[in-house]
XYZ file of C-alpha atoms in Angstrom:
533
model
C 0.000 0.000 0.000
C 1.202 3.514 -0.802
C 2.028 5.185 2.528
C 1.991 8.829 1.462
C 0.263 11.044 -1.068
C 1.232 14.341 -2.677
C -2.009 16.145 -3.532
C -0.495 18.857 -5.773
C 2.986 19.049 -7.372
C 3.656 22.394 -5.629
C 2.802 21.094 -2.154
C 5.312 21.361 0.684
C 3.724 18.494 2.595
C 2.850 14.851 2.006
C -0.281 13.265 3.442
C 0.255 10.133 5.541
C -2.131 7.442 4.345
C -1.211 5.250 7.308
C 0.583 5.747 10.620
C 4.275 6.445 10.050
C 6.950 5.649 12.639
C 10.056 7.713 13.303
C 12.963 6.289 11.300
C 10.821 5.010 8.429
C 11.707 5.992 4.890
C 8.745 6.929 2.730
C 8.739 7.711 -0.952
C 6.699 9.674 -3.434
C 7.591 9.027 -7.056
C 11.408 9.547 -7.146
C 11.561 11.292 -3.772
C 12.560 9.528 -0.527
C 12.102 11.099 2.907
C 13.283 9.949 6.328
C 10.440 10.291 8.837
C 11.919 12.150 11.824
C 8.885 12.119 14.142
C 5.824 9.856 14.269
C 3.102 10.957 11.855
C -0.484 9.762 12.355
C -2.572 8.688 9.384
C -4.307 11.639 7.665
C -1.722 14.063 9.051
C 1.089 15.709 7.084
C 4.868 15.547 7.067
C 7.217 18.226 5.800
C 8.545 17.576 2.322
C 11.513 19.893 2.935
C 12.999 21.905 5.814
C 11.361 25.224 6.765
C 12.586 28.186 8.737
C 10.347 29.980 11.200
C 7.994 32.323 9.329
C 7.995 30.448 5.991
C 4.707 29.560 4.331
C 3.698 25.954 3.696
C 1.469 24.920 0.778
C -1.125 22.169 0.382
C -3.521 21.674 -2.543
C -1.139 24.068 -4.305
C -2.028 27.062 -2.078
C -0.504 28.558 1.121
C -2.292 27.047 4.137
C -0.051 27.878 7.106
C 2.986 29.665 8.481
C 5.800 27.902 10.344
C 5.845 28.996 13.995
C 9.295 27.452 14.431
C 11.877 25.662 12.331
C 10.483 22.443 10.833
C 12.745 19.600 9.735
C 12.286 17.609 6.546
C 10.259 14.506 7.414
C 8.829 16.038 10.602
C 5.126 15.925 11.417
C 3.326 19.199 10.752
C 1.195 19.945 13.804
C -0.591 22.717 15.676
C 2.674 23.164 17.605
C 4.696 24.210 14.567
C 2.136 25.572 12.074
C -0.427 28.380 12.358
C -3.265 29.363 10.053
C -2.403 31.616 7.115
C -4.584 32.875 4.282
C -3.326 35.360 1.723
C -5.075 38.705 1.301
C -7.168 38.747 -1.857
C -7.975 41.574 -4.228
C -10.090 41.539 -7.361
C -7.880 41.865 -10.419
C -8.467 41.555 -14.126
C -7.958 37.992 -15.292
C -8.576 36.102 -18.492
C -12.130 34.698 -18.809
C -12.485 31.396 -16.995
C -12.688 28.355 -19.263
C -14.227 25.045 -18.292
C -14.391 21.658 -19.948
C -17.532 19.864 -18.726
C -17.357 16.125 -18.032
C -18.623 13.851 -20.795
C -22.282 13.093 -19.990
C -23.229 11.519 -23.310
C -24.232 8.245 -21.605
C -26.816 10.153 -19.544
C -28.411 12.117 -22.360
C -32.187 11.650 -22.335
C -32.161 10.120 -18.842
C -34.988 11.022 -16.454
C -36.048 10.454 -12.856
C -39.563 10.328 -11.335
C -40.004 13.838 -9.965
C -42.790 15.821 -8.334
C -43.917 18.596 -10.694
C -45.621 21.556 -9.023
C -48.237 23.808 -10.615
C -45.614 26.433 -11.495
C -43.378 23.856 -13.189
C -40.761 23.591 -10.440
C -39.651 20.079 -9.630
C -39.250 18.375 -6.291
C -37.710 15.091 -5.239
C -40.411 14.382 -2.628
C -43.999 15.255 -1.711
C -44.274 16.229 1.962
C -46.797 17.973 4.165
C -44.821 20.334 6.421
C -45.726 21.478 9.946
C -43.827 24.211 11.809
C -44.216 26.918 14.482
C -43.450 30.626 14.189
C -42.173 30.548 17.784
C -40.629 27.938 20.062
C -43.654 28.100 22.440
C -45.595 26.087 19.832
C -43.078 23.251 19.431
C -45.210 20.996 21.657
C -48.288 21.443 19.464
C -46.185 20.689 16.388
C -45.015 17.460 18.030
C -48.587 16.566 19.074
C -49.851 16.997 15.533
C -47.019 14.903 14.124
C -47.763 12.139 16.643
C -51.479 12.270 15.769
C -50.717 11.796 12.061
C -47.680 9.581 11.609
C -48.927 6.276 13.041
C -52.449 6.315 11.537
C -51.101 7.403 8.132
C -48.416 4.692 8.087
C -45.345 6.958 8.300
C -44.099 5.906 11.745
C -41.120 3.567 11.991
C -40.340 1.037 14.710
C -39.438 2.567 18.064
C -37.840 1.255 21.249
C -41.047 0.944 23.264
C -41.168 -2.859 23.062
C -37.502 -3.057 24.099
C -38.243 -0.809 27.087
C -40.981 -3.222 28.167
C -38.549 -6.131 27.932
C -36.067 -4.297 30.172
C -38.865 -3.837 32.712
C -39.521 -7.577 32.676
C -42.634 -7.365 30.535
C -43.250 -9.580 27.535
C -42.424 -7.897 24.276
C -45.558 -7.058 22.387
C -46.140 -8.782 19.095
C -45.203 -6.451 16.286
C -48.224 -4.525 15.082
C -49.304 -5.076 11.517
C -47.985 -2.357 9.251
C -50.549 0.325 8.479
C -51.487 0.592 4.820
C -50.779 4.170 3.852
C -54.055 5.843 2.820
C -52.139 8.560 0.926
C -49.413 6.673 -0.989
C -48.399 9.685 -3.090
C -47.558 11.734 0.005
C -44.049 10.747 1.113
C -44.553 11.821 4.704
C -45.591 14.362 7.288
C -42.511 16.341 8.293
C -42.071 18.850 11.087
C -39.743 21.682 11.984
C -39.152 22.722 15.589
C -36.761 25.499 16.572
C -35.659 27.842 19.380
C -36.482 31.102 17.606
C -39.315 33.493 16.935
C -39.081 35.556 20.128
C -36.533 36.812 22.659
C -34.040 37.871 20.019
C -34.086 40.858 17.714
C -36.691 41.651 15.088
C -33.993 41.013 12.488
C -33.614 37.420 13.697
C -37.394 36.962 13.723
C -37.564 38.187 10.138
C -34.647 35.956 9.164
C -36.482 32.972 10.647
C -39.652 33.891 8.750
C -37.617 34.195 5.558
C -36.168 30.707 5.956
C -39.511 29.158 6.958
C -41.083 30.812 3.911
C -38.405 29.293 1.686
C -39.212 25.861 3.157
C -42.934 26.401 2.629
C -42.298 27.369 -0.993
C -39.831 24.521 -1.641
C -41.027 22.179 -4.417
C -40.673 19.209 -2.048
C -43.536 20.644 0.046
C -47.210 20.223 -0.937
C -48.699 22.340 1.831
C -48.080 23.663 5.337
C -49.644 23.809 8.779
C -48.308 26.719 10.839
C -48.668 27.349 14.584
C -48.462 30.801 16.156
C -48.811 31.760 19.808
C -49.835 35.346 19.041
C -47.571 37.689 21.018
C -44.163 36.668 19.627
C -41.732 38.696 17.491
C -42.259 36.457 14.456
C -45.810 37.580 13.789
C -48.132 35.958 11.253
C -48.062 39.227 9.313
C -44.255 39.098 9.171
C -44.341 35.493 7.934
C -46.860 36.341 5.223
C -44.744 39.306 4.111
C -41.669 37.090 3.752
C -43.699 34.407 1.985
C -44.862 36.998 -0.565
C -41.237 38.060 -1.112
C -40.176 34.456 -1.686
C -43.061 33.802 -4.079
C -45.676 36.439 -4.852
C -47.769 33.698 -6.492
C -47.618 31.204 -3.610
C -50.718 29.034 -3.965
C -50.155 25.967 -1.793
C -52.503 25.175 1.088
C -51.365 27.351 4.028
C -53.131 26.581 7.323
C -52.265 29.017 10.126
C -53.525 28.665 13.717
C -52.930 31.233 16.467
C -53.371 29.697 19.901
C -54.181 32.895 21.804
C -57.306 33.241 19.637
C -58.712 29.955 20.969
C -60.418 29.246 24.303
C -59.398 25.588 24.247
C -56.205 23.954 23.056
C -58.069 20.687 22.507
C -60.596 22.419 20.249
C -57.826 24.102 18.309
C -55.904 20.862 17.832
C -58.989 19.012 16.613
C -59.607 21.762 14.055
C -55.929 21.685 13.039
C -56.111 17.935 12.569
C -59.285 18.065 10.476
C -57.963 20.777 8.159
C -54.517 19.201 7.847
C -55.961 15.834 6.856
C -57.984 17.553 4.119
C -54.794 19.175 2.856
C -52.872 15.882 2.872
C -55.717 14.216 0.982
C -55.454 16.897 -1.723
C -51.646 16.526 -1.816
C -52.129 12.828 -2.556
C -53.479 13.761 -6.007
C -49.926 14.700 -7.063
C -48.025 11.805 -8.624
C -44.399 11.484 -9.701
C -43.742 11.837 -13.429
C -40.538 11.473 -15.505
C -38.481 14.683 -15.496
C -35.054 15.487 -17.042
C -31.841 15.450 -15.007
C -31.640 19.213 -15.473
C -34.183 19.332 -12.623
C -31.471 18.251 -10.160
C -30.401 20.985 -7.762
C -27.848 19.607 -5.340
C -26.166 21.128 -2.302
C -22.668 20.063 -1.239
C -21.609 20.110 2.411
C -18.979 18.561 4.681
C -18.997 17.875 8.405
C -17.011 15.731 10.806
C -14.236 16.207 8.246
C -10.876 14.458 8.399
C -7.551 14.467 6.592
C -9.006 12.395 3.751
C -11.999 14.691 3.084
C -10.177 16.808 0.523
C -8.633 13.727 -1.111
C -11.569 11.347 -1.555
C -15.149 12.419 -0.759
C -14.958 16.145 -1.515
C -13.324 15.763 -4.972
C -15.822 12.994 -5.781
C -18.706 15.261 -4.821
C -17.064 18.055 -6.818
C -17.072 15.914 -9.932
C -20.725 15.009 -9.295
C -21.427 18.747 -8.988
C -19.805 19.254 -12.390
C -21.861 16.377 -13.811
C -25.106 17.935 -12.536
C -24.133 21.319 -14.004
C -23.172 19.684 -17.313
C -26.694 18.214 -17.481
C -28.224 21.675 -17.031
C -28.850 21.354 -13.299
C -27.684 23.450 -10.361
C -25.266 23.014 -7.469
C -24.791 25.016 -4.258
C -21.461 25.347 -2.417
C -21.820 26.832 1.082
C -19.766 27.286 4.291
C -17.919 30.585 3.772
C -15.557 30.100 6.784
C -14.355 26.979 4.982
C -13.481 28.868 1.808
C -10.868 30.979 3.598
C -7.586 30.796 1.705
C -9.081 29.774 -1.644
C -10.983 32.991 -2.382
C -8.732 33.891 -5.324
C -9.478 30.686 -7.238
C -13.229 31.067 -6.634
C -13.207 34.707 -7.720
C -11.547 33.665 -10.987
C -14.466 31.312 -11.622
C -17.206 33.952 -11.120
C -18.900 34.803 -14.404
C -19.616 38.441 -13.547
C -17.793 41.171 -11.640
C -20.707 41.907 -9.300
C -20.527 38.378 -7.925
C -16.762 38.692 -7.459
C -17.258 41.830 -5.394
C -20.180 40.362 -3.479
C -18.287 37.200 -2.565
C -15.208 39.053 -1.358
C -17.362 41.563 0.519
C -19.336 38.821 2.260
C -16.156 36.989 3.258
C -14.624 40.153 4.729
C -17.839 41.102 6.513
C -18.198 37.605 7.982
C -14.593 37.638 9.241
C -14.995 41.149 10.684
C -18.083 40.076 12.648
C -16.180 37.061 13.972
C -13.292 39.259 15.068
C -15.720 41.682 16.743
C -16.661 38.945 19.224
C -13.080 37.826 19.791
C -12.677 34.995 17.303
C -11.840 34.461 13.618
C -12.070 31.987 10.741
C -8.875 30.434 12.142
C -10.988 28.970 14.963
C -13.215 27.015 12.556
C -11.527 23.570 12.748
C -13.096 21.525 15.543
C -11.088 19.330 17.942
C -12.120 16.325 15.830
C -10.944 18.047 12.633
C -7.566 18.831 14.215
C -7.188 15.353 15.651
C -7.677 13.898 12.179
C -5.292 16.131 10.272
C -7.101 19.419 9.522
C -4.908 21.586 11.734
C -5.547 25.016 10.161
C -8.655 26.574 8.655
C -6.829 27.089 5.358
C -5.984 23.360 5.167
C -9.628 22.552 5.890
C -10.823 25.147 3.373
C -8.555 24.017 0.561
C -10.026 20.533 0.826
C -13.582 21.730 1.478
C -13.615 23.840 -1.702
C -13.121 20.662 -3.739
C -16.831 19.937 -3.180
C -17.621 22.712 -5.655
C -15.893 21.028 -8.578
C -14.497 23.199 -11.355
C -17.546 24.666 -13.119
C -18.060 28.449 -13.456
C -19.810 30.271 -10.600
C -23.088 31.799 -11.798
C -24.263 33.541 -8.607
C -23.276 34.472 -5.051
C -26.118 34.257 -2.523
C -26.801 35.340 1.035
C -28.438 32.976 3.534
C -32.002 32.160 2.491
C -31.710 33.479 -1.076
C -32.885 31.164 -3.842
C -30.436 29.601 -6.272
C -32.555 30.304 -9.331
C -29.886 29.910 -12.020
C -28.575 26.647 -13.502
C -24.911 26.167 -12.624
C -22.814 26.514 -9.465
C -23.763 29.092 -6.825
C -21.838 30.163 -3.723
C -24.035 30.470 -0.627
C -23.037 32.366 2.521
C -23.596 30.073 5.504
C -21.607 29.255 8.632
C -19.672 26.006 8.722
C -21.910 24.376 11.344
C -23.539 21.260 9.923
C -27.222 21.930 10.537
C -27.162 25.725 10.106
C -25.477 25.202 6.753
C -27.760 22.404 5.496
C -30.798 24.421 6.643
C -29.588 27.304 4.452
C -28.746 25.084 1.481
C -32.279 23.678 1.475
C -33.766 27.171 1.873
C -31.890 28.070 -1.325
C -33.736 25.301 -3.156
C -31.490 22.230 -3.157
C -33.535 19.069 -3.721
C -30.739 16.614 -2.815
C -27.844 17.336 -0.427
C -24.478 15.544 -0.569
C -22.696 15.604 2.792
C -19.146 14.295 3.140
C -17.864 13.100 6.509
C -14.679 11.485 7.731
C -15.631 11.003 11.362
C -19.369 10.388 10.879
C -22.480 12.473 11.474
C -26.219 11.686 11.413
C -27.294 15.112 10.024
C -30.492 15.137 7.983
C -33.191 17.601 6.945
C -36.987 17.668 7.253
C -37.806 18.047 3.544
C -34.728 17.143 1.464
C -32.726 13.885 1.438
C -29.185 14.260 2.797
C -26.791 11.606 1.485
C -23.851 10.945 3.802
C -20.600 10.326 1.901
C -17.756 8.709 3.869
C -14.166 9.728 3.176
C -12.839 6.339 4.266
C -14.035 2.747 4.346
C -13.454 2.351 8.100
C -16.069 4.992 8.901
C -18.420 3.721 6.188
C -18.288 0.225 7.685
C -18.463 1.238 11.343
C -21.335 3.692 10.864
C -23.212 1.860 8.129
C -26.578 2.913 9.577
C -25.603 6.556 8.889
C -23.418 6.357 5.776
C -24.932 6.105 2.293
C -21.803 5.982 0.135
C -18.130 5.085 0.621
C -15.373 7.101 -1.073
C -12.635 5.114 0.675
C -11.730 3.329 -2.581
C -10.419 6.667 -3.915
C -7.732 6.684 -1.201
C -6.893 3.104 -2.138
C -6.370 4.031 -5.792
C -9.726 3.538 -7.531
C -10.128 6.183 -10.279
C -12.159 9.110 -9.024
C -14.383 9.287 -12.172
C -15.553 5.709 -11.570
C -16.487 6.479 -7.969
C -18.191 9.729 -9.010
C -20.261 7.893 -11.628
C -21.575 5.551 -8.913
C -22.382 8.479 -6.632
C -24.165 10.296 -9.455
C -26.339 7.198 -9.969
C -27.247 7.263 -6.266
C -28.182 10.950 -6.543
C -30.539 10.182 -9.446
C -32.080 7.221 -7.591
C -32.534 9.340 -4.475
C -34.173 12.143 -6.453
C -36.582 9.623 -7.944
C -37.512 8.058 -4.628
C -35.950 4.672 -5.437
C -33.261 5.110 -2.769
C -34.041 6.344 0.760
C -31.255 8.272 2.490
C -30.022 6.778 5.758
C -30.837 10.027 7.589
C -34.467 9.656 6.510
C -34.521 6.029 7.626
C -33.294 7.207 11.038
C -35.863 10.046 11.040
C -33.037 12.555 11.455
C -34.800 15.796 10.521
C -32.556 18.656 11.650
C -33.293 22.382 11.387
C -31.293 25.273 12.865
C -31.536 28.668 11.229
C -28.536 31.011 11.328
C -29.187 33.499 14.108
C -26.917 36.467 13.424
C -27.930 38.855 16.207
C -27.889 38.815 20.012
C -30.703 37.785 22.351
C -32.466 40.584 24.255
């Protein structure tokens, strides 16, 4: 087995593919290096000697500055390397050129999609329930519980196992309920901690994101709970919904609890009206649609030293394949694009997007510094432990998720990715905040790479978990949908990407169910930018 990997010819470091002991000699092509300190798998060793203050490169870009002299063959660690990202300015460059991947074998291919009245296409048909304020989370949960079991959407729980632990006989498994509405894929809920107590700006931001979810083509209709006195008023929600789609025409059932004398009476009315809406949603059936209807989001979380080598480049090629078919892709997580801004700016098709991207990055960093932190603090302890020791190292690998296609738009959180092609979306790096924003921008399938493992899902869009290594894919097989470990072992990346693209198409058509959906992992956290009052 090859013990090291050089990602880019200009790199100053090699990646350890396995644990390396001090005194070992490793080679890359015609180069041999004596390992001078132990190097853990996924971590890096110096390809040459460095003096204090010199810059080190990975993925062909500067990713850190030596805090002390580093010997050739020495492990590069948080003790001897600090984060570095070059300042970026917008300069005149030659127009970006791109050679799309060959998709001739997919020409004419379709998937069974959900076509809405306005022609937009979803990958599922859900009824969505959510509150405008956290006080109504309990009613949201009650309504979900009242619907899921009778409508055949509930999965097995641990109740029978609990009885066995208490010494009771396990109940015979109940006969599966025949779903009365087979064309409705499920009843999904959102609960959250917002809507009051913060600023009006955060309340409006929440309403904006909830409106984007309501308008998403994966949603047939909505049931909304309001308390009545909160910051996120019904009027505010309706205003944001009109901004998202002035022609919104889906069933929209809104109930304000302070207008009712009895919670039981309200809930019975909610249940009656919601069932009528679900019955109407059942009239919508999947029909064949072109692959240009795919709109994917790409995300990473629980990343490791193999993320930028296996899963992220594979997802990047899939992103290019979707774009080549006329579809759209969304690359988010601005703190994890720090250090690669110049290459992304070169790919922007228009100057306004170049300026907007750079402005958003600088504004984001300034706000982080204002509260005593910076992008440099982005890597988590797990990231660092598995080889991503600076934000620039993490970013250089994370950017690979966006492939190589031109960038057609730069979006703020909650804005819709309306153009075919690759869009940049301003989100934080946090898993759920980022996926929540990607879905609000219209993604109908999310690809999520992970080296360490994460269960993250979403209420209305399938989230496919892509492992960077076979060990994680095997250990966490109930979470992981696809294994990119073979890339590390030498399997050609295009072959792996072709298999992942097939899974994306099957997921979009409902033939494959994401592991997160099987686990009922429906996460939602909107990006709260202001303070609580």
